[in-house]
Short mmCIF file of C-alpha atoms in Angstrom, two decimals:
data_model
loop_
_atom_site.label_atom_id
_atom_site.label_comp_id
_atom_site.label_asym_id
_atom_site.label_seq_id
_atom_site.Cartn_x
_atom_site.Cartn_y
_atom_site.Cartn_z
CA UNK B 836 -20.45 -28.87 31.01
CA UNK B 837 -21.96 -26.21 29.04
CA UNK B 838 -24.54 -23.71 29.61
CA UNK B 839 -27.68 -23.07 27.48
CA UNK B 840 -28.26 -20.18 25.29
CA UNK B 841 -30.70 -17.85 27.29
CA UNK B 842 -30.59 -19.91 30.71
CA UNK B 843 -27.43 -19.65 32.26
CA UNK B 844 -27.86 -23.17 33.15
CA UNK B 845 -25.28 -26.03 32.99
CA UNK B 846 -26.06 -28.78 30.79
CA UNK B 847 -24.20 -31.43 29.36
CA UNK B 848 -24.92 -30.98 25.86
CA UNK B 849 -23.09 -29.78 23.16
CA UNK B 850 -19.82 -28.34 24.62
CA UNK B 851 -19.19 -24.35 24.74
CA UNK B 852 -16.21 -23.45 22.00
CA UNK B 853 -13.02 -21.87 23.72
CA UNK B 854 -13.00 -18.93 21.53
CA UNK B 855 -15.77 -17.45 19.20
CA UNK B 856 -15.74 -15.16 16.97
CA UNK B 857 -17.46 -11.89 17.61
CA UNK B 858 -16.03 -9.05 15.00
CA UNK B 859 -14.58 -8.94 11.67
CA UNK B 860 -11.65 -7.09 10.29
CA UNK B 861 -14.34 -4.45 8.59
CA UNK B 862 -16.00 -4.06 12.01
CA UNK B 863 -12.91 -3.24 14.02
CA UNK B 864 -11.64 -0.90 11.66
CA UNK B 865 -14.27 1.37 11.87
CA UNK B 866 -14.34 1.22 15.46
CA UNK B 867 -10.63 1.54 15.59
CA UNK B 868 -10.79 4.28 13.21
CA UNK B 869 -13.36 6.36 14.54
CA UNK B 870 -11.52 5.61 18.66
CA UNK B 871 -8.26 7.19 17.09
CA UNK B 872 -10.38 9.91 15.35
CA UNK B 873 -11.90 10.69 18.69
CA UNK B 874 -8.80 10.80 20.76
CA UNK B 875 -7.11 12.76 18.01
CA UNK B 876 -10.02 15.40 17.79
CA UNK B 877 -10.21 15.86 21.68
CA UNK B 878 -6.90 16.31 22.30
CA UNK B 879 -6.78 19.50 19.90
CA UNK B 880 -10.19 20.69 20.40
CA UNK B 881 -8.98 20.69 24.31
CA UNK B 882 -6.35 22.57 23.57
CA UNK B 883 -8.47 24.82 21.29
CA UNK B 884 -11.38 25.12 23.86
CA UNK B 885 -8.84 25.54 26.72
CA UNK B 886 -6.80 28.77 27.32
CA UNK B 887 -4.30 27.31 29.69
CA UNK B 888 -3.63 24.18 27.17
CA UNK B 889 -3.27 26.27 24.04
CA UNK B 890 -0.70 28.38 26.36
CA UNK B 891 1.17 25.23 27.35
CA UNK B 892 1.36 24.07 24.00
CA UNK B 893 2.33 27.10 22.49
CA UNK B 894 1.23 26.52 18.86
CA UNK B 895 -2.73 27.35 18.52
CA UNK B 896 -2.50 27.17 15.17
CA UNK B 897 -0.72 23.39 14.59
CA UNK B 898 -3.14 22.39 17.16
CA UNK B 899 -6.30 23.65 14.89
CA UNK B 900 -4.94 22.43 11.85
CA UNK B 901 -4.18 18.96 13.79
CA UNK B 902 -8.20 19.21 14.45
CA UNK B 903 -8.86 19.71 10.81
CA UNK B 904 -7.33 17.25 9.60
CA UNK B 905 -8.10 14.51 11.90
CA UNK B 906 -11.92 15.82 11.24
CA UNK B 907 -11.35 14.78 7.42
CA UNK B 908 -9.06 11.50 7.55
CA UNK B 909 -11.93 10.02 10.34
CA UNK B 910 -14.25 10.65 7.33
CA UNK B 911 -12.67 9.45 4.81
CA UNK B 912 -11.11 6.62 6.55
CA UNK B 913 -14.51 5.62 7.51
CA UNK B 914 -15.73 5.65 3.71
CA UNK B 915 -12.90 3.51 3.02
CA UNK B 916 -14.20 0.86 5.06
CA UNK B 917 -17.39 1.27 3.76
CA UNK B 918 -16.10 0.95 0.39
CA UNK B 919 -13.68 -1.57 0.47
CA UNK B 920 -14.82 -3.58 3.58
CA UNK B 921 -17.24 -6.17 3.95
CA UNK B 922 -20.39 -4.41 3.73
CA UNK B 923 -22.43 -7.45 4.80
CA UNK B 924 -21.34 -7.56 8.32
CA UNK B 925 -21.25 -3.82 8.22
CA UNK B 926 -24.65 -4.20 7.20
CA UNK B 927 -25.42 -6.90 9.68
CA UNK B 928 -24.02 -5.18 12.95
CA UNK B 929 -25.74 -2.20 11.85
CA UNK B 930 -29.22 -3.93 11.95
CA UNK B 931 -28.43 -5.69 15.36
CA UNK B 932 -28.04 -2.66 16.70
CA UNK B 933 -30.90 -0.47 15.51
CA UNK B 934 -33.03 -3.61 16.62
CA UNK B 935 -34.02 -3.08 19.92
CA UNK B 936 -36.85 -6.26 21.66
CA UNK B 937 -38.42 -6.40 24.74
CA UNK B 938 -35.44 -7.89 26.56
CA UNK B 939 -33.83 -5.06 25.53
CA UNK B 940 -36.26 -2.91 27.47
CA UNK B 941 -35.83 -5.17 30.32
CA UNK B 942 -32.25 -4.76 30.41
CA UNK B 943 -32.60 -1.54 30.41
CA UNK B 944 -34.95 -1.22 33.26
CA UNK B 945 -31.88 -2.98 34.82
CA UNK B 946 -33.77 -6.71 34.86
CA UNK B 947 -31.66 -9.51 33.87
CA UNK B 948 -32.96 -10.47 30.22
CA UNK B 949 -30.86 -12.53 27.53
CA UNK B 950 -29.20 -10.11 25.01
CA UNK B 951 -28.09 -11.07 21.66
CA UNK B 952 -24.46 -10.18 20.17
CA UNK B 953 -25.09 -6.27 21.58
CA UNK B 954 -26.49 -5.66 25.13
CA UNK B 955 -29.51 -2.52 25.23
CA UNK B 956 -26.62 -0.59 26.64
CA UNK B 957 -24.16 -1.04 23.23
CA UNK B 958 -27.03 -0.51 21.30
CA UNK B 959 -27.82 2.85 23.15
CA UNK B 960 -24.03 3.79 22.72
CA UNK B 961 -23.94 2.81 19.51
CA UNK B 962 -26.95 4.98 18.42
CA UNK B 963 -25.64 8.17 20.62
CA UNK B 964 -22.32 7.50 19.21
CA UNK B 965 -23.53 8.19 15.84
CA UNK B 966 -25.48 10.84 16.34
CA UNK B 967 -23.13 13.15 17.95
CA UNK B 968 -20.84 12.17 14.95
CA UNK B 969 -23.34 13.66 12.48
CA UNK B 970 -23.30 16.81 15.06
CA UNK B 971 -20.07 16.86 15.13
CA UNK B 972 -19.45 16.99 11.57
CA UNK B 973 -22.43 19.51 11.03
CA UNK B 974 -21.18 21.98 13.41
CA UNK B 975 -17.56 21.81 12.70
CA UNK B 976 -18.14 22.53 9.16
CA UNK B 977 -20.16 25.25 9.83
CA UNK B 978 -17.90 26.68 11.74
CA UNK B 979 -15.31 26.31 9.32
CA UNK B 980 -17.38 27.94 6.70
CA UNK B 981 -18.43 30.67 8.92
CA UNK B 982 -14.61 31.57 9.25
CA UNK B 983 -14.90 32.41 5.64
CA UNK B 984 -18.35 33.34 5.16
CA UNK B 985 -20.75 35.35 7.85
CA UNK B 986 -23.71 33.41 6.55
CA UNK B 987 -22.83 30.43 7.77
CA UNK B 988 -22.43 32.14 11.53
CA UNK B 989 -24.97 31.08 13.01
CA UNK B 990 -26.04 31.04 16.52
CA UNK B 991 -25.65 28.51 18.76
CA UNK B 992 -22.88 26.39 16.64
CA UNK B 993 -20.33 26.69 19.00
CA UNK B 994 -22.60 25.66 21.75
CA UNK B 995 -23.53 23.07 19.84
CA UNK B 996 -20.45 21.50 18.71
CA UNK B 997 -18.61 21.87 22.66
CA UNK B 998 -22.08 20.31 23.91
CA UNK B 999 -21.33 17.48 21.86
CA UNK B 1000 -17.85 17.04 23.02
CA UNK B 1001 -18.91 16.98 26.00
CA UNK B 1002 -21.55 14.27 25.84
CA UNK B 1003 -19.55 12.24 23.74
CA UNK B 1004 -16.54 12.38 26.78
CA UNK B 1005 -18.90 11.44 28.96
CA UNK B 1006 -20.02 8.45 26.83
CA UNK B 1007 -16.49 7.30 26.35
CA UNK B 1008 -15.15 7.88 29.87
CA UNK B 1009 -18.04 4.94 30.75
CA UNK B 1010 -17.18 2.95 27.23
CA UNK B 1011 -13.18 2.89 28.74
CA UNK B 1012 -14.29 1.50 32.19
CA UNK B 1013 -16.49 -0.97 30.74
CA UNK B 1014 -13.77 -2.20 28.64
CA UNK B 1015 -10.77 -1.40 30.95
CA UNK B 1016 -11.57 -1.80 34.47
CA UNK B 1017 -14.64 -3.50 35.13
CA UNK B 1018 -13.89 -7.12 35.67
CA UNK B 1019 -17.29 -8.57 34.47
CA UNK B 1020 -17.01 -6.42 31.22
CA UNK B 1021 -13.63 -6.55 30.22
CA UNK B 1022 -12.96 -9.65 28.13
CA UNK B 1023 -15.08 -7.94 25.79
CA UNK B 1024 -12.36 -5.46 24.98
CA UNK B 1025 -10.51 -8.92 23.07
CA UNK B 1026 -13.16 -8.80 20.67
CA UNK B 1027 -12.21 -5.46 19.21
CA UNK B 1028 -8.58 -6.29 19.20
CA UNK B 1029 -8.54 -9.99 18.39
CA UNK B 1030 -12.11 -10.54 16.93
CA UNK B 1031 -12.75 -13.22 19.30
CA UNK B 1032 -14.07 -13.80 22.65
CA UNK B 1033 -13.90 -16.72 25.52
CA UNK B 1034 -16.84 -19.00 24.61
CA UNK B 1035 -18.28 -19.03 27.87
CA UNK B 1036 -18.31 -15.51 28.51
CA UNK B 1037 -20.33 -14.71 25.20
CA UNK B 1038 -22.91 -17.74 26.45
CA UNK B 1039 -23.43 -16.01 29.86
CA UNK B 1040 -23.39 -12.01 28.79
CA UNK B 1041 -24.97 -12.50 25.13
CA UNK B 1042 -27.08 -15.54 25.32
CA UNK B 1043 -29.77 -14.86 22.69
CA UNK B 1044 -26.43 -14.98 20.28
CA UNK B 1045 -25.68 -17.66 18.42
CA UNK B 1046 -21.85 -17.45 17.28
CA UNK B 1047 -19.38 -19.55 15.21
CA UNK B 1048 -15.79 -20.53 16.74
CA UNK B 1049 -14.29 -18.57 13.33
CA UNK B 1050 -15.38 -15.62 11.88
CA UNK B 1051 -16.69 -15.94 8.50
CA UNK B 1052 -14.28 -15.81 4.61
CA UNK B 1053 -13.61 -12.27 3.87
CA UNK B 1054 -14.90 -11.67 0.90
CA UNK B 1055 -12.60 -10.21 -1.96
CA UNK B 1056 -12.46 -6.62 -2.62
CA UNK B 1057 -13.73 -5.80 -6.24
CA UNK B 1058 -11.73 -4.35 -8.59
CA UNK B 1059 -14.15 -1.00 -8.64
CA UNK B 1060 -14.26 -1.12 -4.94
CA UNK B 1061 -10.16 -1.09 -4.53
CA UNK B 1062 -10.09 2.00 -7.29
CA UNK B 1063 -13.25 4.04 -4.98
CA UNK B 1064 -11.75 3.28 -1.48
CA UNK B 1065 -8.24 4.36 -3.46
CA UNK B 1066 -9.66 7.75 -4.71
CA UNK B 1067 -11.59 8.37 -1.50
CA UNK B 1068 -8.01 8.24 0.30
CA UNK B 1069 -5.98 10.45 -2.14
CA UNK B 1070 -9.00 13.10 -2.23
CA UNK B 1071 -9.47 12.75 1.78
CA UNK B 1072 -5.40 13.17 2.31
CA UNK B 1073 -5.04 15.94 -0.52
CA UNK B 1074 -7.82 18.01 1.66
CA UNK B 1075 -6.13 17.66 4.91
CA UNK B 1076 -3.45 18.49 3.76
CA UNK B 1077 -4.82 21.58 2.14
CA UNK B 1078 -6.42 22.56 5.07
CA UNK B 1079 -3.05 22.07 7.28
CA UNK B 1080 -1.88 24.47 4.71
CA UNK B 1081 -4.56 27.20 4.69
CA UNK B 1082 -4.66 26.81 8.42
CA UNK B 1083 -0.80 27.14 9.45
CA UNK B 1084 -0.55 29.78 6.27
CA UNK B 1085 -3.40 31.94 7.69
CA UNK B 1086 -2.45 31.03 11.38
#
């Protein structure tokens, strides 16, 4: 017994595959990635933001240059991936979720509507995600330069980069329940670490998807692309570990 795509109704047609395949290799290393990034970033800029934690850690200045770095090895491993990884199902996730339909609106109104591989809420995620990573990266940067340079001090950066921390903790205190704790959400989580998903679950939460029972080939990584994504990580390691340097050296 199956269930049709979009109805939630058993049939006894074609029968629903065990296991299908939601995310690639390229698609989980970003996310991956960008989660350790996060964690990494949060930690220290806690313990940056926070009297009492730099005092119980004891070493401001490791802690800052921890932030730093993490700041530049999240970029640059994301242009790795971008580089080296398959850039047509980078490509595709990134168009499923700027696309947004009207059972997307639905769903968000908090109807039942059939969603596609994302639900409105991922998509929403997704998109705030990405923007507080552009903040993130403005503001920290200026804040760096404006150690070294008054003209870039300018008002309301600091505001602007905690703001965002705070928003984005927010965001991924809900992101960890959904994919930790809440039972009807939670075999999702197997599609970041194994790529695949039960078959039924995917027809019931993401019925407007359509998804094969193996992801597709990887495609090989061009010579060119191996020597970019190469020089990408020896310039984004040599500049954190320049700025571990300047930090600890000036700390």
């Amino acid at each position: 017994m199956t269930v049709m795509p979009g109805s939630g109704t058993p049939t006894a047609s074609e029968p629903v595959a065990a296991r299908v395949a939601r995310f690639g290799p390229s698609e989980r290393a970003a996310h991956w990635i960008h989660a350790t990034a996060f964690f990494a970033l949060l930690a220290t800029g806690l313990v940056l933001y926070i009297p009492a934690f730099a005092a119980a850690v004891g070493d401001r200045p490791l802690a800052k240059a921890v932030h730093l770095a993490s700041a530049v090895l999240w970029v640059t491993g994301l242009a790795v991936v971008a580089v080296a990884g398959d850039r047509r199902a980078l490509r595709r996730t990134r168009r499923e979720l700027e696309r947004f339909d009207a059972d997307d609106a639905l769903w968000l109104r908090g109807r039942r509507a059939p969603q596609g591989r994302f639900n409105a809420g991922q998509k929403v995620h997704a998109i705030l995600q990405a923007a507080l990573a552009v903040l993130f990266l403005v503001s920290g940067t200026l804040l760096w330069l404006g150690e070294r340079n008054t003209a870039f001090r300018l008002p309301g950066t600091i505001a602007l980069h905690d703001l965002s921390m705070f928003a984005a903790l927010v965001l991924v205190a809900g992101h960890l329940y959904l994919a930790l704790v809440h039972e009807a959400t939670r075999p999702a989580l197997r599609g970041m670490t194994h790529g695949d998903i039960e078959g039924r679950w995917a027809l019931e939460h993401h019925a407007k998807w359509t998804p094969a029972e193996r992801a597709p080939a990887t495609r090989r990584v061009g010579r060119e692309q191996r020597i970019a994504a190469a020089a990408i990580a020896l310039a984004g390691i040599a500049l954190a570990l320049a700025l571990v340097s300047d930090t600890l050296g000036s700390g």
